[in-house]
């Protein structure tokens, strides 16, 4: 961290956020793809902003963009480029990037064929249900898309998701479905994830019990490991789709991994999502740092977390369509930058990715907003206000008013004097309990006409932000070695759970003894 940045942070730390914000109201706006991003309520002023931009330039953010979009090896520990952006590129590309771009087409065509009735169930009836089986990046993205635009889904198709190895999850997903008209889609980039293989095996038994060999027509597999999928099929047939190796799981919602959504929502809606994301790619690769939305937001993350020491960021999605976005972004940002060792193997000298949590506005106001307003931590918040404009105007006005009010009160607070002047009959004891300290910084994002394109652009913005933030921390945002140890240990504990082995750790051993 440059002494320059920490000096600015110290200088601004005790300045009232309300006055800092008032001085910047309306002139600290970033915009791209129809998204307007207000940064006035951050502990920043023009000097600190300029210092951050200088820091970003020195850190090579613009070169990082060139590296990403030129297919350079930006994932050194796995020696891979990160080509998720190619999946949504409209212009033709070269080499591997073009292969990645083309990889979406077979899934889109399959979706069109299912919707048109060209592809039907083994008995000839149209598919009436889809069960998407996958976990992590092979689940959160498709689930987010399906939930965000489910109101425009094809009538007559019931889409269910299953991720957990808890058998109840699949039982619920299959409950009441008829195997004869159900399509099971298994998504696993590695085709090696225990939860997904467990659920897929059970689903296959469910299909085969009813359909015998015809079950193959009811099974779709999306993976970057076709050989493993073939082995798992054991000579059976199935619809198999490619998921490029150069696309990280948590960056894969643009790929065939979202086949279930392509069928459920229609290929056209999915193509609109890709178009919006591509639009954000064009902004990201062509806009100088100072006005580059993902780069500036990555610098803001570095500022709040590594310079100002904020351990978390709270995402408040004031749009029912985006109610699953916080969960999706938890994986994207925390699995990407939840690390303390750089891609060079050295310890990173500053705090890295903040804990990200949040939920749907205004629902969260009746839950954790009490903590946000009067808790002992003043955490940075991020508002996304993007309701459908063509719905009941009273509701839209109310939602908008609540989002604006929350951001204002978090920043400006409410003093004891304000409380007493507005509610003079209160006892001092109660009046003090109504004081809001304020000083809670926030970013406020709005979009005039939320749409599949706006959605695509938003998610792509977060992807690039995550990449650039990883760059500022000197991390490799595309690997996730930290998830492996738990998986290894889980398989090592199974013999002890079965009573045919022992657990090395005494606490685990006593837990197993109690469980058995
Ligand atoms: O798509 P796969 O290979 O089944 O992996 C699922 C998820 O598991 C992880 O590897 C974490 O365990 C994620 O990165 C990934 O999205």
Short mmCIF file of C-alpha atoms and ligand atoms in Angstrom, two decimals:
data_model
loop_
_atom_site.label_atom_id
_atom_site.label_comp_id
_atom_site.label_asym_id
_atom_site.label_seq_id
_atom_site.Cartn_x
_atom_site.Cartn_y
_atom_site.Cartn_z
CA UNK A 1 0.00 0.00 0.00
CA UNK A 2 1.45 3.34 -0.94
CA UNK A 3 2.05 5.77 1.91
CA UNK A 4 0.26 8.23 -0.35
CA UNK A 5 -3.00 6.28 -0.08
CA UNK A 6 -2.80 5.73 3.64
CA UNK A 7 -2.09 9.42 4.16
CA UNK A 8 -5.27 10.30 2.28
CA UNK A 9 -7.23 7.71 4.27
CA UNK A 10 -5.98 9.17 7.55
CA UNK A 11 -6.78 12.68 6.34
CA UNK A 12 -10.34 11.72 5.43
CA UNK A 13 -11.07 9.22 8.21
CA UNK A 14 -12.66 11.62 10.68
CA UNK A 15 -14.25 13.97 8.21
CA UNK A 16 -18.05 13.80 8.33
CA UNK A 17 -19.17 11.63 5.45
CA UNK A 18 -22.21 13.82 4.95
CA UNK A 19 -20.09 16.84 4.06
CA UNK A 20 -17.63 14.85 1.99
CA UNK A 21 -20.59 13.46 0.06
CA UNK A 22 -22.33 16.80 -0.29
CA UNK A 23 -19.20 18.23 -1.90
CA UNK A 24 -19.18 15.43 -4.49
CA UNK A 25 -22.92 14.97 -5.08
CA UNK A 26 -23.60 14.47 -8.76
CA UNK A 27 -19.97 14.80 -9.85
CA UNK A 28 -18.53 11.43 -8.83
CA UNK A 29 -20.47 9.34 -11.27
CA UNK A 30 -19.25 6.42 -13.31
CA UNK A 31 -21.37 4.99 -16.10
CA UNK A 32 -21.35 2.14 -18.58
CA UNK A 33 -23.96 0.08 -20.43
CA UNK A 34 -26.77 2.15 -18.95
CA UNK A 35 -25.56 1.68 -15.37
CA UNK A 36 -25.06 4.91 -13.42
CA UNK A 37 -22.80 4.49 -10.38
CA UNK A 38 -22.77 7.20 -7.71
CA UNK A 39 -19.65 7.20 -5.53
CA UNK A 40 -20.24 10.48 -3.63
CA UNK A 41 -20.92 8.67 -0.34
CA UNK A 42 -17.46 7.12 -0.13
CA UNK A 43 -14.65 8.43 2.10
CA UNK A 44 -12.99 10.02 -0.91
CA UNK A 45 -12.34 13.49 -2.28
CA UNK A 46 -10.75 14.65 -5.56
CA UNK A 47 -7.17 14.31 -4.19
CA UNK A 48 -7.74 10.81 -2.85
CA UNK A 49 -9.51 9.85 -6.07
CA UNK A 50 -6.56 11.08 -8.10
CA UNK A 51 -4.16 9.14 -5.85
CA UNK A 52 -6.21 5.98 -6.41
CA UNK A 53 -6.15 6.48 -10.17
CA UNK A 54 -2.37 6.93 -10.04
CA UNK A 55 -2.10 3.76 -7.93
CA UNK A 56 -4.20 1.86 -10.47
CA UNK A 57 -2.02 3.07 -13.31
CA UNK A 58 1.16 2.05 -11.47
CA UNK A 59 -0.42 -1.34 -10.73
CA UNK A 60 -0.92 -1.86 -14.47
CA UNK A 61 -4.71 -2.17 -14.59
CA UNK A 62 -4.92 -1.15 -18.25
CA UNK A 63 -2.25 -3.72 -19.16
CA UNK A 64 -4.22 -6.27 -17.14
CA UNK A 65 -7.23 -5.55 -19.35
CA UNK A 66 -5.12 -6.03 -22.46
CA UNK A 67 -3.80 -9.32 -21.05
CA UNK A 68 -7.29 -10.62 -20.30
CA UNK A 69 -8.79 -9.73 -23.66
CA UNK A 70 -5.75 -10.90 -25.64
CA UNK A 71 -5.93 -14.38 -24.12
CA UNK A 72 -2.68 -14.08 -22.17
CA UNK A 73 -2.01 -16.51 -19.30
CA UNK A 74 -3.77 -14.63 -16.48
CA UNK A 75 -4.27 -17.84 -14.49
CA UNK A 76 -0.59 -18.75 -13.93
CA UNK A 77 -1.06 -21.55 -11.37
CA UNK A 78 -3.15 -23.49 -13.92
CA UNK A 79 -1.27 -22.02 -16.88
CA UNK A 80 -4.48 -20.89 -18.55
CA UNK A 81 -5.98 -17.77 -20.09
CA UNK A 82 -9.39 -16.67 -18.80
CA UNK A 83 -11.68 -16.59 -21.81
CA UNK A 84 -15.14 -16.19 -20.22
CA UNK A 85 -15.53 -12.91 -22.12
CA UNK A 86 -15.18 -14.77 -25.46
CA UNK A 87 -18.41 -16.67 -24.70
CA UNK A 88 -20.35 -13.43 -25.12
CA UNK A 89 -18.30 -11.82 -27.86
CA UNK A 90 -20.40 -10.85 -30.88
CA UNK A 91 -17.52 -10.24 -33.35
CA UNK A 92 -15.66 -13.36 -34.48
CA UNK A 93 -12.37 -13.99 -32.64
CA UNK A 94 -9.18 -15.86 -33.37
CA UNK A 95 -7.82 -19.20 -32.19
CA UNK A 96 -8.91 -20.59 -28.83
CA UNK A 97 -11.05 -17.57 -28.10
CA UNK A 98 -13.15 -18.29 -31.22
CA UNK A 99 -13.51 -21.94 -30.18
CA UNK A 100 -14.77 -20.72 -26.82
CA UNK A 101 -17.15 -18.26 -28.50
CA UNK A 102 -18.55 -21.04 -30.69
CA UNK A 103 -18.96 -23.41 -27.71
CA UNK A 104 -22.26 -21.76 -26.71
CA UNK A 105 -23.95 -22.45 -30.06
CA UNK A 106 -24.75 -26.20 -29.69
CA UNK A 107 -26.45 -25.51 -26.34
CA UNK A 108 -28.44 -22.58 -27.79
CA UNK A 109 -29.51 -24.77 -30.73
CA UNK A 110 -30.51 -27.61 -28.38
CA UNK A 111 -32.59 -25.15 -26.39
CA UNK A 112 -34.30 -23.90 -29.53
CA UNK A 113 -34.98 -27.51 -30.59
CA UNK A 114 -36.50 -28.40 -27.22
CA UNK A 115 -38.67 -25.28 -27.28
CA UNK A 116 -39.78 -25.94 -30.86
CA UNK A 117 -40.55 -29.60 -30.15
CA UNK A 118 -37.85 -30.82 -32.54
CA UNK A 119 -36.29 -32.49 -29.53
CA UNK A 120 -38.79 -34.21 -27.25
CA UNK A 121 -38.83 -36.88 -24.55
CA UNK A 122 -38.31 -40.54 -25.44
CA UNK A 123 -42.06 -41.06 -25.43
CA UNK A 124 -42.62 -38.22 -27.89
CA UNK A 125 -44.15 -35.79 -25.41
CA UNK A 126 -42.53 -32.38 -24.90
CA UNK A 127 -40.28 -32.07 -21.85
CA UNK A 128 -42.35 -30.64 -19.00
CA UNK A 129 -39.59 -30.39 -16.42
CA UNK A 130 -35.85 -29.77 -16.23
CA UNK A 131 -33.69 -30.71 -13.24
CA UNK A 132 -30.38 -28.83 -13.22
CA UNK A 133 -27.76 -30.62 -11.11
CA UNK A 134 -24.54 -28.75 -10.32
CA UNK A 135 -22.79 -26.88 -7.49
CA UNK A 136 -20.78 -23.71 -7.03
CA UNK A 137 -20.15 -22.00 -10.35
CA UNK A 138 -22.12 -24.78 -12.02
CA UNK A 139 -25.17 -23.77 -9.99
CA UNK A 140 -25.18 -20.17 -8.71
CA UNK A 141 -25.09 -18.54 -12.16
CA UNK A 142 -27.86 -20.59 -13.79
CA UNK A 143 -29.97 -20.28 -10.64
CA UNK A 144 -29.50 -16.49 -10.64
CA UNK A 145 -30.47 -16.18 -14.33
CA UNK A 146 -33.51 -18.45 -13.98
CA UNK A 147 -34.71 -16.57 -10.92
CA UNK A 148 -34.02 -13.13 -12.40
CA UNK A 149 -36.08 -13.75 -15.55
CA UNK A 150 -38.32 -16.66 -14.51
CA UNK A 151 -41.40 -14.52 -15.14
CA UNK A 152 -40.72 -14.71 -18.88
CA UNK A 153 -40.15 -18.47 -18.83
CA UNK A 154 -41.85 -20.87 -21.25
CA UNK A 155 -45.22 -21.96 -19.90
CA UNK A 156 -45.30 -25.65 -19.10
CA UNK A 157 -41.66 -26.10 -18.15
CA UNK A 158 -40.91 -26.66 -14.45
CA UNK A 159 -37.24 -25.88 -13.72
CA UNK A 160 -35.71 -27.30 -10.55
CA UNK A 161 -32.19 -27.02 -9.15
CA UNK A 162 -30.20 -29.46 -7.02
CA UNK A 163 -26.73 -28.80 -5.61
CA UNK A 164 -26.30 -30.21 -2.10
CA UNK A 165 -25.12 -33.74 -1.24
CA UNK A 166 -27.84 -33.72 1.43
CA UNK A 167 -30.17 -36.28 -0.22
CA UNK A 168 -33.19 -34.13 0.62
CA UNK A 169 -32.10 -31.62 -2.03
CA UNK A 170 -32.53 -34.08 -4.91
CA UNK A 171 -35.62 -35.62 -3.31
CA UNK A 172 -37.19 -32.20 -3.34
CA UNK A 173 -36.05 -31.48 -6.89
CA UNK A 174 -37.57 -34.71 -8.20
CA UNK A 175 -40.70 -34.61 -6.06
CA UNK A 176 -43.81 -34.95 -8.16
CA UNK A 177 -41.96 -35.03 -11.47
CA UNK A 178 -42.65 -37.61 -14.15
CA UNK A 179 -39.40 -39.15 -15.46
CA UNK A 180 -41.09 -39.65 -18.85
CA UNK A 181 -41.20 -35.90 -19.43
CA UNK A 182 -38.21 -34.78 -17.36
CA UNK A 183 -34.82 -33.70 -18.70
CA UNK A 184 -31.93 -33.99 -16.22
CA UNK A 185 -28.99 -31.68 -16.95
CA UNK A 186 -25.76 -32.35 -15.04
CA UNK A 187 -23.21 -29.54 -15.05
CA UNK A 188 -19.67 -30.08 -13.79
CA UNK A 189 -16.60 -28.48 -15.34
CA UNK A 190 -14.29 -31.09 -13.75
CA UNK A 191 -16.85 -33.89 -13.82
CA UNK A 192 -15.22 -34.80 -10.56
CA UNK A 193 -17.28 -32.95 -7.94
CA UNK A 194 -18.65 -35.40 -5.38
CA UNK A 195 -21.98 -33.68 -4.77
CA UNK A 196 -22.82 -33.43 -8.47
CA UNK A 197 -21.77 -37.00 -9.31
CA UNK A 198 -23.75 -38.30 -6.32
CA UNK A 199 -26.92 -36.45 -7.35
CA UNK A 200 -26.47 -37.30 -11.04
CA UNK A 201 -26.08 -41.00 -10.24
CA UNK A 202 -29.29 -40.97 -8.19
CA UNK A 203 -31.13 -39.04 -10.89
CA UNK A 204 -29.96 -41.50 -13.52
CA UNK A 205 -31.27 -44.41 -11.45
CA UNK A 206 -34.59 -42.53 -11.14
CA UNK A 207 -34.74 -42.09 -14.92
CA UNK A 208 -33.62 -45.63 -15.79
CA UNK A 209 -36.04 -47.18 -13.33
CA UNK A 210 -38.87 -45.67 -15.35
CA UNK A 211 -37.41 -45.49 -18.85
CA UNK A 212 -34.69 -48.13 -19.15
CA UNK A 213 -32.24 -47.36 -21.99
CA UNK A 214 -34.44 -44.51 -23.19
CA UNK A 215 -33.20 -42.62 -20.12
CA UNK A 216 -30.25 -41.50 -22.24
CA UNK A 217 -32.55 -39.11 -24.13
CA UNK A 218 -33.45 -37.48 -20.83
CA UNK A 219 -29.88 -36.78 -19.76
CA UNK A 220 -27.74 -33.79 -20.67
CA UNK A 221 -24.16 -33.36 -19.44
CA UNK A 222 -22.16 -30.12 -19.58
CA UNK A 223 -18.47 -30.45 -18.80
CA UNK A 224 -14.88 -29.60 -19.68
CA UNK A 225 -13.97 -33.26 -19.02
CA UNK A 226 -15.82 -35.19 -21.75
CA UNK A 227 -13.64 -38.27 -21.25
CA UNK A 228 -14.68 -38.52 -17.60
CA UNK A 229 -18.32 -37.99 -18.59
CA UNK A 230 -18.02 -40.76 -21.18
CA UNK A 231 -16.55 -43.07 -18.56
CA UNK A 232 -19.38 -42.20 -16.16
CA UNK A 233 -21.93 -42.97 -18.87
CA UNK A 234 -20.37 -46.44 -19.23
CA UNK A 235 -21.23 -46.70 -22.92
CA UNK A 236 -24.70 -45.21 -22.43
CA UNK A 237 -25.69 -42.26 -24.59
CA UNK A 238 -26.54 -38.72 -23.48
CA UNK A 239 -26.56 -35.14 -24.79
CA UNK A 240 -23.04 -33.87 -23.99
CA UNK A 241 -22.05 -30.20 -24.24
CA UNK A 242 -18.66 -28.53 -23.96
CA UNK A 243 -17.63 -26.20 -21.17
CA UNK A 244 -14.24 -24.63 -22.08
CA UNK A 245 -11.29 -25.34 -19.74
CA UNK A 246 -10.24 -21.70 -20.07
CA UNK A 247 -13.50 -20.56 -18.46
CA UNK A 248 -13.52 -20.66 -14.66
CA UNK A 249 -16.51 -22.28 -13.00
CA UNK A 250 -17.56 -19.06 -11.32
CA UNK A 251 -17.23 -17.26 -14.68
CA UNK A 252 -19.20 -19.88 -16.62
CA UNK A 253 -22.84 -18.73 -16.52
CA UNK A 254 -22.42 -17.49 -20.13
CA UNK A 255 -21.58 -20.99 -21.33
CA UNK A 256 -23.48 -24.23 -21.93
CA UNK A 257 -23.53 -24.47 -18.13
CA UNK A 258 -26.71 -22.40 -18.42
CA UNK A 259 -28.38 -24.83 -20.84
CA UNK A 260 -31.35 -25.26 -18.49
CA UNK A 261 -31.88 -21.48 -18.52
CA UNK A 262 -31.56 -21.33 -22.31
CA UNK A 263 -34.44 -23.82 -22.55
CA UNK A 264 -36.49 -22.33 -19.69
CA UNK A 265 -36.16 -18.67 -20.78
CA UNK A 266 -35.60 -19.20 -24.48
CA UNK A 267 -32.40 -18.75 -26.45
CA UNK A 268 -33.29 -15.17 -27.40
CA UNK A 269 -33.39 -13.97 -23.78
CA UNK A 270 -30.06 -15.68 -23.14
CA UNK A 271 -28.51 -14.06 -26.21
CA UNK A 272 -29.66 -10.67 -24.87
CA UNK A 273 -27.85 -11.39 -21.60
CA UNK A 274 -24.69 -12.22 -23.60
CA UNK A 275 -25.07 -9.01 -25.60
CA UNK A 276 -25.23 -6.88 -22.45
CA UNK A 277 -22.14 -8.56 -21.05
CA UNK A 278 -20.29 -8.00 -24.31
CA UNK A 279 -21.21 -4.34 -24.15
CA UNK A 280 -19.53 -4.14 -20.72
CA UNK A 281 -16.49 -5.93 -22.18
CA UNK A 282 -16.22 -3.26 -24.86
CA UNK A 283 -16.37 -0.57 -22.16
CA UNK A 284 -13.78 -2.37 -20.02
CA UNK A 285 -11.24 -2.93 -22.75
CA UNK A 286 -11.55 0.50 -24.37
CA UNK A 287 -12.19 3.02 -21.57
CA UNK A 288 -9.24 4.75 -19.89
CA UNK A 289 -8.80 3.89 -16.22
CA UNK A 290 -10.22 7.10 -14.77
CA UNK A 291 -13.64 6.41 -16.35
CA UNK A 292 -13.41 2.63 -16.49
CA UNK A 293 -16.19 1.32 -14.25
CA UNK A 294 -14.76 -2.10 -13.25
CA UNK A 295 -11.27 -0.64 -12.71
CA UNK A 296 -12.56 2.21 -10.53
CA UNK A 297 -14.73 -0.16 -8.48
CA UNK A 298 -11.75 -2.48 -8.00
CA UNK A 299 -9.75 0.51 -6.76
CA UNK A 300 -12.63 1.34 -4.42
CA UNK A 301 -12.51 -2.22 -3.05
CA UNK A 302 -8.77 -1.84 -2.48
CA UNK A 303 -9.36 1.56 -0.84
CA UNK A 304 -12.05 0.38 1.55
CA UNK A 305 -10.52 -2.97 2.43
CA UNK A 306 -6.73 -2.64 2.17
CA UNK A 307 -6.31 1.07 2.94
CA UNK A 308 -9.26 1.85 5.21
CA UNK A 309 -9.36 -1.65 6.75
CA UNK A 310 -13.04 -2.44 6.19
CA UNK A 311 -13.42 -6.23 6.53
CA UNK A 312 -16.72 -6.52 4.67
CA UNK A 313 -19.01 -5.09 2.04
CA UNK A 314 -22.78 -5.44 2.05
CA UNK A 315 -24.69 -5.78 -1.19
CA UNK A 316 -28.26 -4.48 -1.08
CA UNK A 317 -30.14 -5.49 -4.22
CA UNK A 318 -33.22 -3.25 -4.49
CA UNK A 319 -34.68 -5.35 -7.26
CA UNK A 320 -36.61 -8.56 -6.76
CA UNK A 321 -34.98 -9.87 -9.97
CA UNK A 322 -31.57 -9.59 -8.29
CA UNK A 323 -32.45 -11.25 -4.97
CA UNK A 324 -29.98 -14.05 -5.66
CA UNK A 325 -27.16 -11.74 -6.75
CA UNK A 326 -25.50 -11.46 -3.31
CA UNK A 327 -25.13 -15.24 -3.10
CA UNK A 328 -23.78 -15.38 -6.66
CA UNK A 329 -21.26 -12.62 -5.99
CA UNK A 330 -20.08 -14.28 -2.79
CA UNK A 331 -18.62 -17.08 -4.87
CA UNK A 332 -17.37 -14.80 -7.63
CA UNK A 333 -15.52 -12.40 -5.36
CA UNK A 334 -14.65 -14.52 -2.32
CA UNK A 335 -13.54 -17.65 -4.18
CA UNK A 336 -11.51 -15.41 -6.53
CA UNK A 337 -9.79 -13.11 -4.05
CA UNK A 338 -10.24 -14.80 -0.68
CA UNK A 339 -6.48 -15.41 -0.55
CA UNK A 340 -3.42 -14.04 1.27
CA UNK A 341 -0.68 -15.44 -0.96
CA UNK A 342 0.06 -13.86 -4.32
CA UNK A 343 0.55 -15.63 -7.63
CA UNK A 344 4.30 -15.29 -6.93
CA UNK A 345 3.94 -17.35 -3.76
CA UNK A 346 4.67 -14.40 -1.48
CA UNK A 347 2.36 -13.23 1.31
CA UNK A 348 0.22 -10.24 0.36
CA UNK A 349 1.10 -7.37 2.75
CA UNK A 350 -2.43 -5.93 2.92
CA UNK A 351 -5.93 -7.18 3.65
CA UNK A 352 -7.52 -8.68 0.55
CA UNK A 353 -11.11 -9.51 -0.45
CA UNK A 354 -13.74 -8.34 2.05
CA UNK A 355 -16.45 -10.65 3.32
CA UNK A 356 -19.37 -10.03 0.98
CA UNK A 357 -22.93 -10.54 2.13
CA UNK A 358 -26.30 -8.98 1.66
CA UNK A 359 -29.75 -9.54 0.34
CA UNK A 360 -32.86 -8.16 -1.29
CA UNK A 361 -34.03 -4.61 -0.65
CA UNK A 362 -36.44 -3.67 0.95
CA UNK A 363 -36.72 -7.15 2.57
CA UNK A 364 -33.38 -6.73 4.39
CA UNK A 365 -34.61 -3.53 6.01
CA UNK A 366 -36.70 -5.70 8.31
CA UNK A 367 -33.68 -7.73 9.30
CA UNK A 368 -30.00 -6.76 9.26
CA UNK A 369 -30.48 -3.07 8.48
CA UNK A 370 -30.82 -2.46 12.23
CA UNK A 371 -27.26 -3.75 12.48
CA UNK A 372 -26.17 -1.70 9.49
CA UNK A 373 -27.53 1.49 11.04
CA UNK A 374 -26.77 1.11 14.73
CA UNK A 375 -24.36 -1.81 15.01
CA UNK A 376 -20.79 -1.28 16.26
CA UNK A 377 -19.30 -1.58 12.75
CA UNK A 378 -19.71 1.02 9.98
CA UNK A 379 -19.52 -1.19 6.92
CA UNK A 380 -19.48 -0.11 3.27
CA UNK A 381 -22.75 -0.86 1.50
CA UNK A 382 -23.56 -1.19 -2.18
CA UNK A 383 -27.05 -0.41 -3.40
CA UNK A 384 -28.34 -1.69 -6.71
CA UNK A 385 -31.66 -0.10 -7.54
CA UNK A 386 -33.02 -1.69 -10.70
CA UNK A 387 -36.73 -2.45 -10.55
CA UNK A 388 -38.85 -3.10 -13.64
CA UNK A 389 -40.17 0.30 -14.63
CA UNK A 390 -43.28 -1.18 -16.26
CA UNK A 391 -44.78 -2.51 -13.04
CA UNK A 392 -47.07 -0.89 -10.46
CA UNK A 393 -45.70 2.66 -10.10
CA UNK A 394 -46.61 2.95 -6.41
CA UNK A 395 -44.46 -0.05 -5.59
CA UNK A 396 -41.60 1.23 -7.70
CA UNK A 397 -41.79 4.62 -6.01
CA UNK A 398 -41.80 3.00 -2.58
CA UNK A 399 -38.86 0.73 -3.39
CA UNK A 400 -36.91 3.68 -4.77
CA UNK A 401 -37.71 5.86 -1.78
CA UNK A 402 -36.58 3.16 0.62
CA UNK A 403 -33.28 2.61 -1.19
CA UNK A 404 -32.54 6.34 -1.29
CA UNK A 405 -33.54 6.80 2.35
CA UNK A 406 -31.41 3.90 3.57
CA UNK A 407 -28.32 5.18 1.77
CA UNK A 408 -28.88 8.71 3.13
CA UNK A 409 -29.43 7.69 6.75
CA UNK A 410 -26.48 5.30 6.66
CA UNK A 411 -24.25 8.15 5.52
CA UNK A 412 -25.67 11.14 7.34
CA UNK A 413 -26.93 9.49 10.52
CA UNK A 414 -29.25 11.19 12.99
CA UNK A 415 -27.85 13.14 15.94
CA UNK A 416 -29.20 13.27 19.49
CA UNK A 417 -30.17 16.89 18.89
CA UNK A 418 -32.09 15.89 15.75
CA UNK A 419 -33.91 13.19 17.68
CA UNK A 420 -34.80 15.51 20.54
CA UNK A 421 -35.91 18.30 18.24
CA UNK A 422 -38.16 15.96 16.26
CA UNK A 423 -39.37 13.92 19.24
CA UNK A 424 -39.09 16.26 22.23
CA UNK A 425 -41.18 14.03 24.55
CA UNK A 426 -38.73 11.17 24.44
CA UNK A 427 -36.66 10.38 27.52
CA UNK A 428 -32.95 10.96 26.94
CA UNK A 429 -32.39 7.24 27.39
CA UNK A 430 -34.75 6.41 24.52
CA UNK A 431 -33.58 9.38 22.49
CA UNK A 432 -30.00 8.15 22.67
CA UNK A 433 -31.18 4.77 21.38
CA UNK A 434 -32.63 6.51 18.34
CA UNK A 435 -29.35 8.15 17.39
CA UNK A 436 -27.74 6.96 14.17
CA UNK A 437 -23.96 7.45 14.05
CA UNK A 438 -23.98 7.58 10.23
CA UNK A 439 -20.63 7.52 8.47
CA UNK A 440 -21.60 4.34 6.58
CA UNK A 441 -20.19 4.73 3.08
CA UNK A 442 -22.13 3.41 0.13
CA UNK A 443 -22.11 3.10 -3.64
CA UNK A 444 -25.44 3.60 -5.40
CA UNK A 445 -26.01 1.88 -8.75
CA UNK A 446 -29.07 2.50 -10.87
CA UNK A 447 -30.25 1.51 -14.31
CA UNK A 448 -33.11 3.26 -16.07
CA UNK A 449 -34.48 0.22 -17.90
CA UNK A 450 -33.48 -3.09 -16.32
CA UNK A 451 -33.38 -5.85 -18.91
CA UNK A 452 -31.49 -9.04 -19.81
CA UNK A 453 -28.86 -6.80 -21.41
CA UNK A 454 -28.53 -4.68 -18.25
CA UNK A 455 -28.27 -7.88 -16.21
CA UNK A 456 -25.48 -9.24 -18.43
CA UNK A 457 -23.60 -5.96 -18.24
CA UNK A 458 -23.91 -5.87 -14.45
CA UNK A 459 -22.57 -9.39 -13.92
CA UNK A 460 -19.73 -8.79 -16.40
CA UNK A 461 -18.89 -5.60 -14.52
CA UNK A 462 -18.52 -7.59 -11.29
CA UNK A 463 -16.39 -10.19 -13.05
CA UNK A 464 -13.95 -7.55 -14.33
CA UNK A 465 -14.00 -5.73 -10.99
CA UNK A 466 -13.02 -8.98 -9.30
CA UNK A 467 -10.22 -9.55 -11.81
CA UNK A 468 -8.80 -6.03 -11.42
CA UNK A 469 -9.08 -6.18 -7.62
CA UNK A 470 -7.15 -9.45 -7.73
CA UNK A 471 -4.56 -7.65 -9.82
CA UNK A 472 -4.25 -4.87 -7.23
CA UNK A 473 -3.73 -7.49 -4.48
CA UNK A 474 -1.23 -9.42 -6.62
CA UNK A 475 -3.47 -12.49 -6.50
CA UNK A 476 -4.49 -15.04 -9.13
CA UNK A 477 -8.28 -14.57 -9.12
CA UNK A 478 -8.88 -17.63 -11.31
CA UNK A 479 -7.74 -20.53 -9.12
CA UNK A 480 -9.19 -21.83 -5.84
CA UNK A 481 -6.67 -24.15 -4.18
CA UNK A 482 -8.20 -23.50 -0.78
CA UNK A 483 -11.29 -25.56 -1.54
CA UNK A 484 -9.38 -28.80 -2.08
CA UNK A 485 -8.20 -29.66 1.45
CA UNK A 486 -11.71 -29.93 2.87
CA UNK A 487 -12.72 -32.26 0.05
CA UNK A 488 -9.67 -34.48 0.65
CA UNK A 489 -10.35 -34.62 4.37
CA UNK A 490 -14.03 -35.45 3.79
CA UNK A 491 -13.12 -38.54 1.79
CA UNK A 492 -10.55 -39.53 4.45
CA UNK A 493 -13.20 -39.38 7.19
CA UNK A 494 -15.71 -41.70 5.49
CA UNK A 495 -14.09 -44.96 6.73
CA UNK A 496 -14.26 -43.64 10.30
CA UNK A 497 -17.92 -42.74 9.79
CA UNK A 498 -18.52 -46.25 8.46
CA UNK A 499 -16.69 -47.71 11.47
CA UNK A 500 -13.97 -49.23 9.29
CA UNK A 501 -11.34 -46.60 10.09
CA UNK A 502 -10.30 -44.01 12.63
CA UNK A 503 -10.11 -40.22 12.55
CA UNK A 504 -6.72 -38.76 13.40
CA UNK A 505 -8.03 -35.58 15.00
CA UNK A 506 -9.32 -36.20 18.56
CA UNK A 507 -12.19 -33.72 18.27
CA UNK A 508 -13.30 -35.17 14.97
CA UNK A 509 -12.99 -38.67 16.46
CA UNK A 510 -15.18 -37.71 19.42
CA UNK A 511 -17.70 -36.07 17.08
CA UNK A 512 -17.81 -39.22 14.95
CA UNK A 513 -18.20 -41.35 18.06
CA UNK A 514 -21.15 -39.18 19.10
CA UNK A 515 -22.64 -39.28 15.61
CA UNK A 516 -22.31 -43.04 15.31
O1 LIG B 1 -18.14 -27.49 -12.03
P1 LIG B 1 -17.43 -28.39 -11.08
O2 LIG B 1 -16.11 -28.86 -11.58
O3 LIG B 1 -18.30 -29.51 -10.60
O4 LIG B 1 -17.05 -27.50 -9.79
C1 LIG B 1 -18.03 -26.90 -9.01
C2 LIG B 1 -17.46 -25.85 -8.14
O5 LIG B 1 -16.55 -26.41 -7.20
C3 LIG B 1 -15.44 -25.52 -7.05
O6 LIG B 1 -14.35 -26.09 -7.68
C4 LIG B 1 -15.16 -25.31 -5.59
O7 LIG B 1 -15.10 -26.48 -4.93
C5 LIG B 1 -15.84 -24.24 -7.71
O8 LIG B 1 -14.77 -23.47 -8.12
C6 LIG B 1 -16.68 -24.76 -8.84
O9 LIG B 1 -17.48 -23.77 -9.37
#
